[in-house]
Tab-separated table of C-alpha atoms in Angstrom:
chain	number	residue	atom	x	y	z
A	1	ASP	CA	0.000	0.000	0.000
A	2	LEU	CA	2.856	2.374	0.817
A	3	PHE	CA	4.571	1.650	-2.522
A	4	TYR	CA	1.282	2.218	-4.351
A	5	GLU	CA	0.538	5.525	-2.609
A	6	ILE	CA	4.031	6.977	-3.092
A	7	MET	CA	4.459	5.890	-6.723
A	8	MET	CA	0.912	6.804	-7.784
A	9	ASN	CA	1.312	10.255	-6.268
A	10	LEU	CA	4.619	10.784	-8.101
A	11	CYS	CA	3.313	9.498	-11.456
A	12	GLU	CA	0.002	11.372	-11.368
A	13	ASN	CA	1.841	14.644	-10.786
A	14	HIS	CA	4.414	14.008	-13.540
A	15	SER	CA	3.613	15.471	-16.943
A	16	THR	CA	5.433	12.788	-18.993
A	17	LEU	CA	4.929	9.657	-16.876
A	18	LYS	CA	1.295	10.204	-15.964
A	19	ASP	CA	-0.389	7.614	-18.222
A	20	GLN	CA	2.364	5.018	-18.626
A	21	GLY	CA	3.565	5.437	-15.051
A	22	VAL	CA	0.118	4.921	-13.526
A	23	ARG	CA	-0.407	1.754	-15.607
A	24	PHE	CA	3.035	0.476	-14.586
A	25	VAL	CA	2.428	1.103	-10.867
A	26	LYS	CA	-0.924	-0.714	-10.997
A	27	VAL	CA	0.641	-3.750	-12.708
A	28	VAL	CA	3.626	-3.906	-10.342
A	29	THR	CA	1.363	-3.495	-7.292
A	30	ARG	CA	-0.794	-6.431	-8.400
A	31	LEU	CA	2.319	-8.528	-9.012
A	32	MET	CA	3.748	-7.648	-5.592
A	33	GLU	CA	0.473	-8.622	-3.899
A	34	ARG	CA	0.539	-12.035	-5.559
A	35	LEU	CA	4.250	-12.586	-4.885
A	36	LEU	CA	3.814	-11.665	-1.216
A	37	GLU	CA	0.902	-14.104	-0.946
A	38	TYR	CA	3.041	-16.766	-2.620
A	39	ARG	CA	5.992	-16.062	-0.293
A	40	SER	CA	3.789	-16.282	2.801
A	41	ILE	CA	2.622	-19.824	1.989
A	42	ILE	CA	5.583	-21.270	0.032
A	43	THR	CA	6.791	-23.187	3.095
A	44	ASP	CA	3.243	-24.046	4.188
A	45	ASP	CA	2.349	-27.724	4.521
A	46	ASN	CA	-1.024	-26.930	2.952
A	47	LYS	CA	-0.358	-27.658	-0.719
A	48	GLU	CA	-3.830	-26.467	-1.697
A	49	ASN	CA	-2.939	-22.917	-0.620
A	50	ARG	CA	0.285	-23.155	-2.626
A	51	MET	CA	-1.718	-24.273	-5.654
A	52	SER	CA	-4.136	-21.344	-5.279
A	53	CYS	CA	-1.296	-18.809	-5.103
A	54	THR	CA	0.450	-20.471	-8.041
A	55	VAL	CA	-2.710	-20.148	-10.154
A	56	ASN	CA	-3.063	-16.478	-9.148
A	57	LEU	CA	0.476	-15.825	-10.409
A	58	LEU	CA	-0.084	-17.943	-13.484
A	59	ASP	CA	-3.219	-15.945	-14.379
A	60	PHE	CA	-1.370	-12.677	-13.820
A	61	TYR	CA	1.519	-13.607	-16.137
A	62	SER	CA	-0.970	-14.768	-18.759
A	63	GLU	CA	-2.748	-11.410	-18.547
A	64	ILE	CA	0.442	-9.389	-19.090
A	65	ASN	CA	1.675	-11.884	-21.732
A	66	ARG	CA	4.887	-13.000	-20.007
A	67	LYS	CA	5.027	-16.470	-21.544
A	68	GLU	CA	8.285	-17.651	-19.960
A	69	MET	CA	7.006	-16.851	-16.444
A	70	TYR	CA	3.596	-18.312	-17.286
A	71	ILE	CA	5.163	-21.628	-18.351
A	72	ARG	CA	7.382	-21.673	-15.256
A	73	TYR	CA	4.328	-21.530	-12.992
A	74	VAL	CA	2.416	-24.020	-15.150
A	75	ASN	CA	5.231	-26.487	-14.470
A	76	LYS	CA	5.210	-25.654	-10.738
A	77	LEU	CA	1.463	-26.286	-10.596
A	78	CYS	CA	1.789	-29.554	-12.503
A	79	ASP	CA	4.479	-30.782	-10.082
A	80	LEU	CA	2.306	-29.875	-7.074
A	81	HIS	CA	-0.572	-31.890	-8.533
A	82	LEU	CA	1.644	-34.899	-9.207
A	83	ASP	CA	2.924	-34.768	-5.612
A	84	CYS	CA	-0.715	-35.070	-4.472
A	85	ASP	CA	-1.646	-37.735	-7.072
A	86	ASN	CA	-4.019	-35.250	-8.736
A	87	PHE	CA	-3.376	-36.760	-12.161
A	88	THR	CA	-6.464	-35.312	-13.847
A	89	GLU	CA	-5.603	-31.781	-12.708
A	90	ALA	CA	-1.967	-32.278	-13.796
A	91	ALA	CA	-3.202	-33.152	-17.296
A	92	PHE	CA	-5.442	-30.077	-17.480
A	93	THR	CA	-2.472	-27.973	-16.327
A	94	LEU	CA	-0.246	-29.290	-19.130
A	95	ARG	CA	-3.001	-28.394	-21.572
A	96	LEU	CA	-2.349	-24.711	-20.737
A	97	HIS	CA	1.186	-25.023	-22.118
A	98	SER	CA	0.044	-26.989	-25.175
A	99	LYS	CA	-2.385	-24.198	-26.139
A	100	LEU	CA	0.592	-21.872	-26.686
A	101	LEU	CA	2.002	-24.239	-29.324
A	102	ASN	CA	0.940	-25.151	-32.848
A	103	TRP	CA	1.335	-28.221	-35.036
A	104	SER	CA	4.301	-26.954	-37.037
A	105	ASP	CA	7.981	-27.767	-37.423
A	106	ASN	CA	9.044	-24.234	-36.527
A	107	LEU	CA	11.839	-24.011	-33.979
A	108	LEU	CA	10.739	-23.221	-30.455
A	109	PRO	CA	11.552	-19.693	-29.277
A	110	PRO	CA	13.289	-19.592	-25.873
A	111	LEU	CA	10.120	-18.183	-24.255
A	112	LEU	CA	8.120	-21.347	-25.035
A	113	ARG	CA	10.717	-23.941	-24.065
A	114	SER	CA	10.261	-26.126	-21.006
A	115	HIS	CA	12.994	-27.506	-18.767
A	116	LYS	CA	10.851	-30.645	-18.393
A	117	TYR	CA	11.249	-31.413	-22.108
A	118	PRO	CA	14.833	-30.355	-22.933
A	119	LEU	CA	15.079	-32.535	-26.080
A	120	CYS	CA	12.090	-30.940	-27.827
A	121	GLN	CA	13.298	-28.437	-30.414
A	122	THR	CA	10.153	-27.679	-32.453
A	123	HIS	CA	6.548	-26.758	-31.750
A	124	ARG	CA	5.360	-30.163	-32.959
A	125	GLN	CA	7.835	-32.133	-30.834
A	126	LEU	CA	6.932	-30.302	-27.628
A	127	LYS	CA	3.193	-30.341	-28.292
A	128	GLU	CA	3.285	-34.086	-28.991
A	129	ALA	CA	5.316	-34.738	-25.813
A	130	LEU	CA	2.808	-32.724	-23.780
A	131	TYR	CA	-0.104	-34.623	-25.356
A	132	VAL	CA	1.482	-37.990	-24.561
A	133	ASP	CA	1.890	-36.991	-20.906
A	134	MET	CA	-1.650	-35.595	-20.795
A	135	ILE	CA	-3.021	-38.899	-22.094
A	136	ASN	CA	-1.063	-40.844	-19.469
A	137	TYR	CA	-2.208	-38.557	-16.643
A	138	PHE	CA	-5.860	-38.690	-17.742
A	139	ASP	CA	-5.539	-42.480	-17.844
A	140	LYS	CA	-4.169	-42.563	-14.282
A	141	GLY	CA	-6.980	-40.248	-13.178
A	142	LYS	CA	-9.577	-42.573	-14.811
A	143	MET	CA	-10.745	-39.711	-17.018
A	144	TRP	CA	-10.679	-41.801	-20.178
A	145	GLU	CA	-13.141	-39.550	-22.003
A	146	CYS	CA	-10.672	-36.653	-21.675
A	147	ALA	CA	-7.806	-38.918	-22.745
A	148	LEU	CA	-9.770	-39.903	-25.861
A	149	SER	CA	-10.356	-36.255	-26.726
A	150	VAL	CA	-6.578	-35.652	-26.704
A	151	CYS	CA	-5.980	-38.911	-28.601
A	152	LYS	CA	-8.327	-37.849	-31.404
A	153	GLU	CA	-6.394	-34.640	-31.985
A	154	LEU	CA	-3.099	-36.534	-31.965
A	155	MET	CA	-4.562	-39.193	-34.266
A	156	LYS	CA	-5.419	-36.522	-36.836
A	157	GLN	CA	-1.771	-35.433	-36.892
A	158	TYR	CA	-0.459	-38.986	-37.310
A	159	GLU	CA	-3.009	-39.831	-39.996
A	160	GLU	CA	-3.298	-36.641	-42.045
A	161	GLU	CA	-0.214	-34.513	-41.396
A	162	ILE	CA	2.916	-36.599	-40.777
A	163	TYR	CA	1.600	-40.031	-41.904
A	164	ASP	CA	3.222	-41.863	-39.004
A	165	TYR	CA	1.219	-45.084	-39.216
A	166	GLY	CA	3.388	-46.825	-36.629
A	167	GLN	CA	2.479	-44.254	-33.982
A	168	LEU	CA	-1.104	-44.229	-35.278
A	169	SER	CA	-1.569	-47.977	-34.773
A	170	GLU	CA	-0.158	-47.747	-31.246
A	171	LEU	CA	-2.450	-44.810	-30.453
A	172	LEU	CA	-5.527	-46.629	-31.794
A	173	ARG	CA	-4.775	-49.641	-29.585
A	174	LYS	CA	-4.540	-47.299	-26.601
A	175	MET	CA	-7.860	-45.675	-27.554
A	176	ALA	CA	-9.507	-49.095	-27.738
A	177	THR	CA	-8.278	-49.774	-24.194
A	178	PHE	CA	-9.791	-46.480	-23.005
A	179	TYR	CA	-13.188	-47.264	-24.556
A	180	ASP	CA	-13.032	-50.681	-22.927
A	181	SER	CA	-12.180	-49.127	-19.553
A	182	ILE	CA	-15.156	-46.736	-19.773
A	183	MET	CA	-17.555	-49.648	-20.212
A	184	LYS	CA	-16.008	-52.206	-17.858
A	185	HIS	CA	-14.255	-50.416	-14.986
A	186	LEU	CA	-16.198	-49.211	-11.971
A	187	ARG	CA	-15.730	-45.486	-11.316
A	188	PRO	CA	-17.278	-43.984	-8.194
A	189	ASN	CA	-19.059	-40.695	-8.818
A	190	PRO	CA	-17.048	-37.814	-7.334
A	191	GLU	CA	-18.717	-35.839	-4.561
A	192	TYR	CA	-18.735	-32.032	-4.603
A	193	PHE	CA	-18.601	-29.765	-1.568
A	194	ARG	CA	-19.219	-26.095	-0.868
A	195	VAL	CA	-16.631	-24.512	1.437
A	196	ALA	CA	-17.051	-20.944	2.695
A	197	TYR	CA	-14.153	-19.203	4.481
A	198	TYR	CA	-15.386	-16.424	6.765
A	199	GLY	CA	-13.260	-14.060	8.845
A	200	ARG	CA	-10.052	-12.067	8.401
A	201	GLY	CA	-7.946	-14.818	9.959
A	202	PHE	CA	-7.585	-16.554	6.583
A	203	PRO	CA	-5.070	-15.571	3.882
A	204	ALA	CA	-6.352	-12.744	1.671
A	205	PHE	CA	-7.149	-15.062	-1.245
A	206	LEU	CA	-9.585	-17.037	0.976
A	207	GLN	CA	-11.158	-14.325	3.147
A	208	ASN	CA	-14.973	-14.304	2.953
A	209	LYS	CA	-14.987	-16.331	-0.245
A	210	VAL	CA	-16.930	-19.442	-1.242
A	211	PHE	CA	-15.492	-22.340	-3.253
A	212	ILE	CA	-16.749	-25.593	-4.744
A	213	TYR	CA	-14.387	-28.538	-4.166
A	214	ARG	CA	-14.262	-31.826	-6.024
A	215	GLY	CA	-13.707	-34.628	-3.506
A	216	LYS	CA	-11.126	-37.351	-3.890
A	217	GLU	CA	-12.078	-40.874	-4.923
A	218	PHE	CA	-14.558	-42.458	-2.461
A	219	GLU	CA	-14.372	-39.303	-0.280
A	220	ARG	CA	-17.639	-38.512	1.505
A	221	LEU	CA	-18.706	-35.407	3.437
A	222	SER	CA	-17.395	-36.597	6.826
A	223	ASP	CA	-14.007	-37.516	5.314
A	224	PHE	CA	-13.785	-34.213	3.453
A	225	CYS	CA	-14.659	-32.223	6.602
A	226	SER	CA	-11.971	-34.034	8.595
A	227	ARG	CA	-9.342	-33.460	5.899
A	228	THR	CA	-10.236	-29.776	5.529
A	229	LEU	CA	-10.276	-29.061	9.271
A	230	ASN	CA	-6.955	-30.887	9.748
A	231	GLN	CA	-5.432	-28.350	7.341
A	232	LEU	CA	-7.087	-25.483	9.269
A	233	PRO	CA	-6.320	-26.199	12.950
A	234	ASN	CA	-7.461	-22.714	14.040
A	235	ALA	CA	-10.762	-22.745	12.154
A	236	GLU	CA	-14.173	-23.207	13.746
A	237	LEU	CA	-16.759	-25.263	11.833
A	238	MET	CA	-20.130	-23.515	11.472
A	239	THR	CA	-22.976	-25.966	12.069
A	240	LYS	CA	-25.709	-24.012	10.254
A	241	LEU	CA	-25.958	-22.925	6.617
A	242	THR	CA	-27.407	-19.514	7.427
A	243	PRO	CA	-25.442	-16.525	6.029
A	244	PRO	CA	-22.801	-15.208	8.473
A	245	SER	CA	-23.182	-11.938	10.334
A	246	GLU	CA	-20.987	-8.911	9.631
A	247	ASP	CA	-19.208	-9.540	12.948
A	248	ILE	CA	-18.114	-13.015	11.833
A	249	MET	CA	-16.963	-11.808	8.403
A	250	GLU	CA	-14.879	-8.985	9.889
A	251	SER	CA	-13.577	-10.903	12.918
A	252	PRO	CA	-9.858	-11.794	13.174
A	253	HIS	CA	-10.790	-15.483	13.542
A	254	GLN	CA	-11.415	-18.305	11.063
A	255	TYR	CA	-14.877	-19.772	10.431
A	256	VAL	CA	-15.625	-22.522	7.916
A	257	GLN	CA	-18.954	-23.604	6.454
A	258	ILE	CA	-18.970	-26.974	4.650
A	259	ASN	CA	-21.848	-28.783	2.953
A	260	HIS	CA	-22.490	-31.252	0.174
A	261	VAL	CA	-23.662	-29.890	-3.201
A	262	GLU	CA	-25.180	-31.630	-6.189
A	263	PRO	CA	-23.697	-31.065	-9.672
A	264	VAL	CA	-26.167	-29.816	-12.276
A	265	MET	CA	-25.669	-31.301	-15.729
A	266	ASP	CA	-25.022	-28.811	-18.511
A	267	ASP	CA	-28.162	-28.031	-20.529
A	268	ARG	CA	-26.422	-29.168	-23.724
A	269	LYS	CA	-25.940	-32.647	-22.245
A	270	LYS	CA	-29.477	-33.108	-20.942
A	271	ARG	CA	-30.397	-34.523	-24.349
A	272	LEU	CA	-28.526	-37.680	-23.273
A	273	SER	CA	-31.099	-38.441	-20.565
A	274	GLY	CA	-33.713	-40.995	-21.553
A	275	LYS	CA	-31.703	-42.229	-24.529
A	276	PRO	CA	-30.762	-45.928	-24.678
A	277	ILE	CA	-27.130	-45.300	-23.780
A	278	SER	CA	-24.995	-47.047	-21.211
A	279	ASP	CA	-25.336	-45.990	-17.583
A	280	GLN	CA	-21.542	-45.589	-17.324
A	281	ILE	CA	-21.557	-42.984	-20.097
A	282	LEU	CA	-24.524	-41.095	-18.678
A	283	ARG	CA	-23.134	-40.994	-15.133
A	284	TYR	CA	-19.837	-39.558	-16.407
A	285	HIS	CA	-21.600	-36.603	-18.039
A	286	GLN	CA	-23.754	-36.003	-14.967
A	287	VAL	CA	-20.787	-35.375	-12.662
A	288	ASN	CA	-17.969	-34.105	-14.925
A	289	ASP	CA	-17.399	-30.895	-16.868
A	290	VAL	CA	-19.886	-29.184	-14.544
A	291	GLN	CA	-19.941	-25.520	-13.605
A	292	LYS	CA	-23.299	-25.273	-11.835
A	293	PHE	CA	-24.128	-26.794	-8.435
A	294	ARG	CA	-27.050	-26.702	-6.036
A	295	PHE	CA	-28.082	-27.550	-2.506
A	296	SER	CA	-31.429	-27.434	-0.743
A	297	ARG	CA	-32.637	-26.687	2.765
A	298	PRO	CA	-36.129	-27.963	3.694
A	299	PHE	CA	-38.310	-25.968	6.061
A	300	HIS	CA	-41.948	-26.058	7.143
A	301	ARG	CA	-44.266	-23.108	6.739
A	302	SER	CA	-47.648	-23.464	8.407
A	303	GLU	CA	-50.566	-23.090	6.031
A	304	GLU	CA	-54.325	-23.398	6.369
A	305	GLY	CA	-55.412	-26.941	5.596
A	306	GLY	CA	-51.870	-28.370	5.769
A	307	GLU	CA	-51.728	-29.143	9.469
A	308	ASP	CA	-52.376	-32.873	9.062
A	309	ASN	CA	-50.029	-33.451	6.116
A	310	GLU	CA	-46.364	-32.447	6.276
A	311	PHE	CA	-46.098	-32.568	2.470
A	312	ALA	CA	-48.521	-29.640	2.218
A	313	SER	CA	-46.235	-27.416	4.322
A	314	LEU	CA	-42.805	-28.685	3.196
A	315	TRP	CA	-41.029	-25.829	1.416
A	316	ILE	CA	-37.522	-25.953	-0.053
A	317	GLU	CA	-34.920	-23.183	-0.020
A	318	ARG	CA	-32.788	-23.867	-3.093
A	319	THR	CA	-29.379	-22.281	-3.707
A	320	VAL	CA	-27.734	-22.528	-7.147
A	321	LEU	CA	-24.004	-21.770	-7.393
A	322	VAL	CA	-21.879	-21.108	-10.486
A	323	THR	CA	-18.084	-21.508	-10.451
A	324	SER	CA	-15.509	-19.549	-12.434
A	325	TYR	CA	-14.509	-22.666	-14.435
A	326	PRO	CA	-15.923	-26.180	-14.928
A	327	LEU	CA	-14.756	-29.024	-12.695
A	328	PRO	CA	-12.535	-30.935	-13.025
A	329	GLY	CA	-9.937	-28.425	-14.194
A	330	ILE	CA	-6.481	-27.098	-13.328
A	331	LEU	CA	-7.521	-27.141	-9.642
A	332	ARG	CA	-9.733	-29.425	-7.571
A	333	TRP	CA	-11.742	-26.338	-6.570
A	334	PHE	CA	-12.874	-23.062	-8.084
A	335	PRO	CA	-14.425	-19.932	-6.554
A	336	VAL	CA	-18.149	-19.325	-6.751
A	337	THR	CA	-18.820	-16.364	-9.045
A	338	ALA	CA	-22.630	-16.297	-8.869
A	339	ALA	CA	-25.256	-17.516	-6.420
A	340	ASP	CA	-29.034	-17.492	-6.561
A	341	THR	CA	-31.340	-18.499	-3.690
A	342	PHE	CA	-35.073	-19.023	-4.108
A	343	GLN	CA	-37.947	-20.921	-2.490
A	344	ILE	CA	-39.848	-23.865	-3.953
A	345	SER	CA	-43.460	-24.403	-2.911
A	346	PRO	CA	-44.660	-27.786	-1.575
A	347	LEU	CA	-46.513	-28.537	-4.834
A	348	ARG	CA	-43.518	-27.687	-7.017
A	349	ASN	CA	-41.335	-29.719	-4.664
A	350	ALA	CA	-43.682	-32.699	-5.137
A	351	ILE	CA	-43.487	-32.288	-8.930
A	352	GLU	CA	-39.697	-32.074	-8.803
A	353	THR	CA	-39.505	-35.200	-6.627
A	354	MET	CA	-41.787	-37.159	-8.977
A	355	GLU	CA	-39.828	-36.017	-12.048
A	356	ALA	CA	-36.546	-37.118	-10.443
A	357	THR	CA	-38.027	-40.470	-9.349
A	358	ASN	CA	-39.454	-41.230	-12.804
A	359	LYS	CA	-36.224	-40.168	-14.485
A	360	GLU	CA	-34.075	-42.374	-12.247
A	361	LEU	CA	-36.463	-45.320	-12.640
A	362	ARG	CA	-36.458	-44.906	-16.428
A	363	GLN	CA	-32.647	-44.794	-16.509
A	364	LEU	CA	-32.396	-47.988	-14.433
A	365	ILE	CA	-34.836	-49.763	-16.755
A	366	VAL	CA	-32.952	-48.592	-19.866
A	367	ALA	CA	-29.641	-49.697	-18.319
A	368	HIS	CA	-30.982	-53.207	-17.601
A	369	ARG	CA	-32.443	-53.524	-21.076
A	370	HIS	CA	-29.082	-52.519	-22.495
A	371	ASP	CA	-27.126	-54.888	-20.228
A	372	PRO	CA	-29.164	-57.622	-18.453
A	373	THR	CA	-26.047	-58.735	-16.523
A	374	LEU	CA	-26.086	-55.576	-14.351
A	375	PRO	CA	-26.863	-56.096	-10.633
A	376	ILE	CA	-30.615	-56.006	-10.036
A	377	ASN	CA	-30.314	-54.611	-6.501
A	378	PRO	CA	-30.469	-50.841	-7.338
A	379	LEU	CA	-33.622	-51.354	-9.410
A	380	SER	CA	-35.332	-53.539	-6.793
A	381	LEU	CA	-34.505	-51.027	-4.031
A	382	LYS	CA	-35.952	-48.203	-6.117
A	383	LEU	CA	-39.135	-50.159	-6.810
A	384	ASN	CA	-39.548	-51.029	-3.129
A	385	GLY	CA	-39.124	-47.384	-2.171
A	386	ILE	CA	-41.844	-46.311	-4.604
A	387	VAL	CA	-44.339	-49.112	-3.947
A	388	ASP	CA	-43.943	-49.394	-0.162
A	389	ALA	CA	-45.688	-46.344	1.298
A	390	ALA	CA	-44.059	-46.964	4.684
A	391	VAL	CA	-40.643	-46.196	3.182
A	392	MET	CA	-41.262	-43.144	0.999
A	393	GLY	CA	-44.607	-41.899	2.275
A	394	GLY	CA	-46.255	-42.980	-0.951
A	395	ILE	CA	-48.243	-41.098	-3.551
A	396	ASN	CA	-51.215	-41.107	-1.150
A	397	ASN	CA	-49.681	-38.172	0.708
A	398	TYR	CA	-49.548	-36.103	-2.491
A	399	GLU	CA	-53.182	-36.943	-3.213
A	400	LYS	CA	-54.264	-35.909	0.287
A	401	ALA	CA	-52.181	-32.721	0.212
A	402	PHE	CA	-52.888	-31.360	-3.283
A	403	PHE	CA	-55.764	-33.154	-5.033
A	404	GLY	CA	-58.581	-32.209	-2.671
A	405	GLU	CA	-61.102	-29.467	-3.423
A	406	ASP	CA	-59.898	-27.475	-0.411
A	407	TYR	CA	-56.381	-27.017	-1.864
A	408	LEU	CA	-57.690	-25.971	-5.284
A	409	ARG	CA	-60.073	-23.522	-3.625
A	410	ARG	CA	-57.199	-21.921	-1.680
A	411	HIS	CA	-54.782	-22.008	-4.651
A	412	PRO	CA	-56.743	-21.704	-7.923
A	413	GLU	CA	-53.530	-20.503	-9.635
A	414	ASP	CA	-52.017	-23.987	-9.123
A	415	ALA	CA	-54.502	-25.840	-11.343
A	416	ALA	CA	-51.927	-26.456	-14.101
A	417	LEU	CA	-49.335	-27.662	-11.571
A	418	ILE	CA	-51.831	-30.079	-10.013
A	419	GLN	CA	-52.504	-31.489	-13.480
A	420	ARG	CA	-48.759	-31.854	-14.037
A	421	LEU	CA	-48.389	-33.831	-10.793
A	422	GLN	CA	-51.299	-36.074	-11.773
A	423	ASP	CA	-49.683	-36.693	-15.176
A	424	LEU	CA	-46.384	-37.654	-13.521
A	425	ILE	CA	-48.145	-40.143	-11.252
A	426	ALA	CA	-49.886	-41.600	-14.316
A	427	GLU	CA	-46.524	-41.825	-16.147
A	428	GLN	CA	-45.068	-43.819	-13.267
A	429	ILE	CA	-47.644	-46.623	-13.474
A	430	PRO	CA	-46.422	-48.150	-16.788
A	431	LEU	CA	-42.817	-47.800	-15.561
A	432	LEU	CA	-43.685	-49.844	-12.475
């Protein structure tokens, strides 16, 4: 701050340096802020903080077009990911370097060289080496769809540009293995978590900010909470999801809010739902390359006529979060850039529940038709939950809550929604 004040004052009052000097001071101040953040955590055991600061520097050097410094921090970030076995993120990080290169035999300028690939002399050689490593890292991270995407670009070069059929045949065999792995290997769906850091006790890049984290393989909420709090020994876990007070946000202490969030499939991919495609393929698209997430908080609001049926008074507070980049990416977490909170009425909640139930039931049926050898247990459990009113409350509760004349008299504007709920119940019968 002192540097900024002194230099800005000098430049603004200088006839020649006013414009260029002010721009220079602003750039240097931003760089100093990021370097000081980086210096403060460089010896920290928390590698996630080091990754965050590395990305901040990496973004800064990209913005001012300093390619040699940008590549240096790309390599640092990649090494940090490999140390933590974050193979998918390491591959996405290498992609940043590959985007600076083209498929040509031009000699590499010194600014684009990498100490990790000292033998690569041309754009093509370095780009190919990066692609090979990306494919291997995606394979280790079980992100075979991403590996195939890189393979297809490399295949085009081997087949149409340099006619290297030896490399092409080897690449095609590898691609066949990836397709096989997608269909035959069990991949647990990753869990996603919202983490909010409140208070001035955190480093500046975390203070009063909210992030979405992608959990590690088989990591559930309790495991994630334990791991996060172990890295923040001075932090206090907030037990409620209510927004923090101004006192908490401005306090010198550390407060953390953690909860599970559900990924929302991109609208462009929703066309996959209901199609006779494999469950493995569908599940991948539901939980990967996602940038929108949501979580819900149920609450009861007393209403005339709903005293005897909890479904008639069960409202939902829904929060939808949007991150700066899709996950997975160059980090296992990204900041939330937009949030929207709204309330869902009991009737709309019932419609949403029925839509989700029918959709899941339809997907299970399609999956079993496609592959009769799949375990029958998930389908039988779903059927039991729908048919046995003691487990799920049954459709009877919806009929009592919303189909009576009293409800329609109190809410004449809901006539179309009531019809929609009736249609969904009717749709479920042939599925059962």
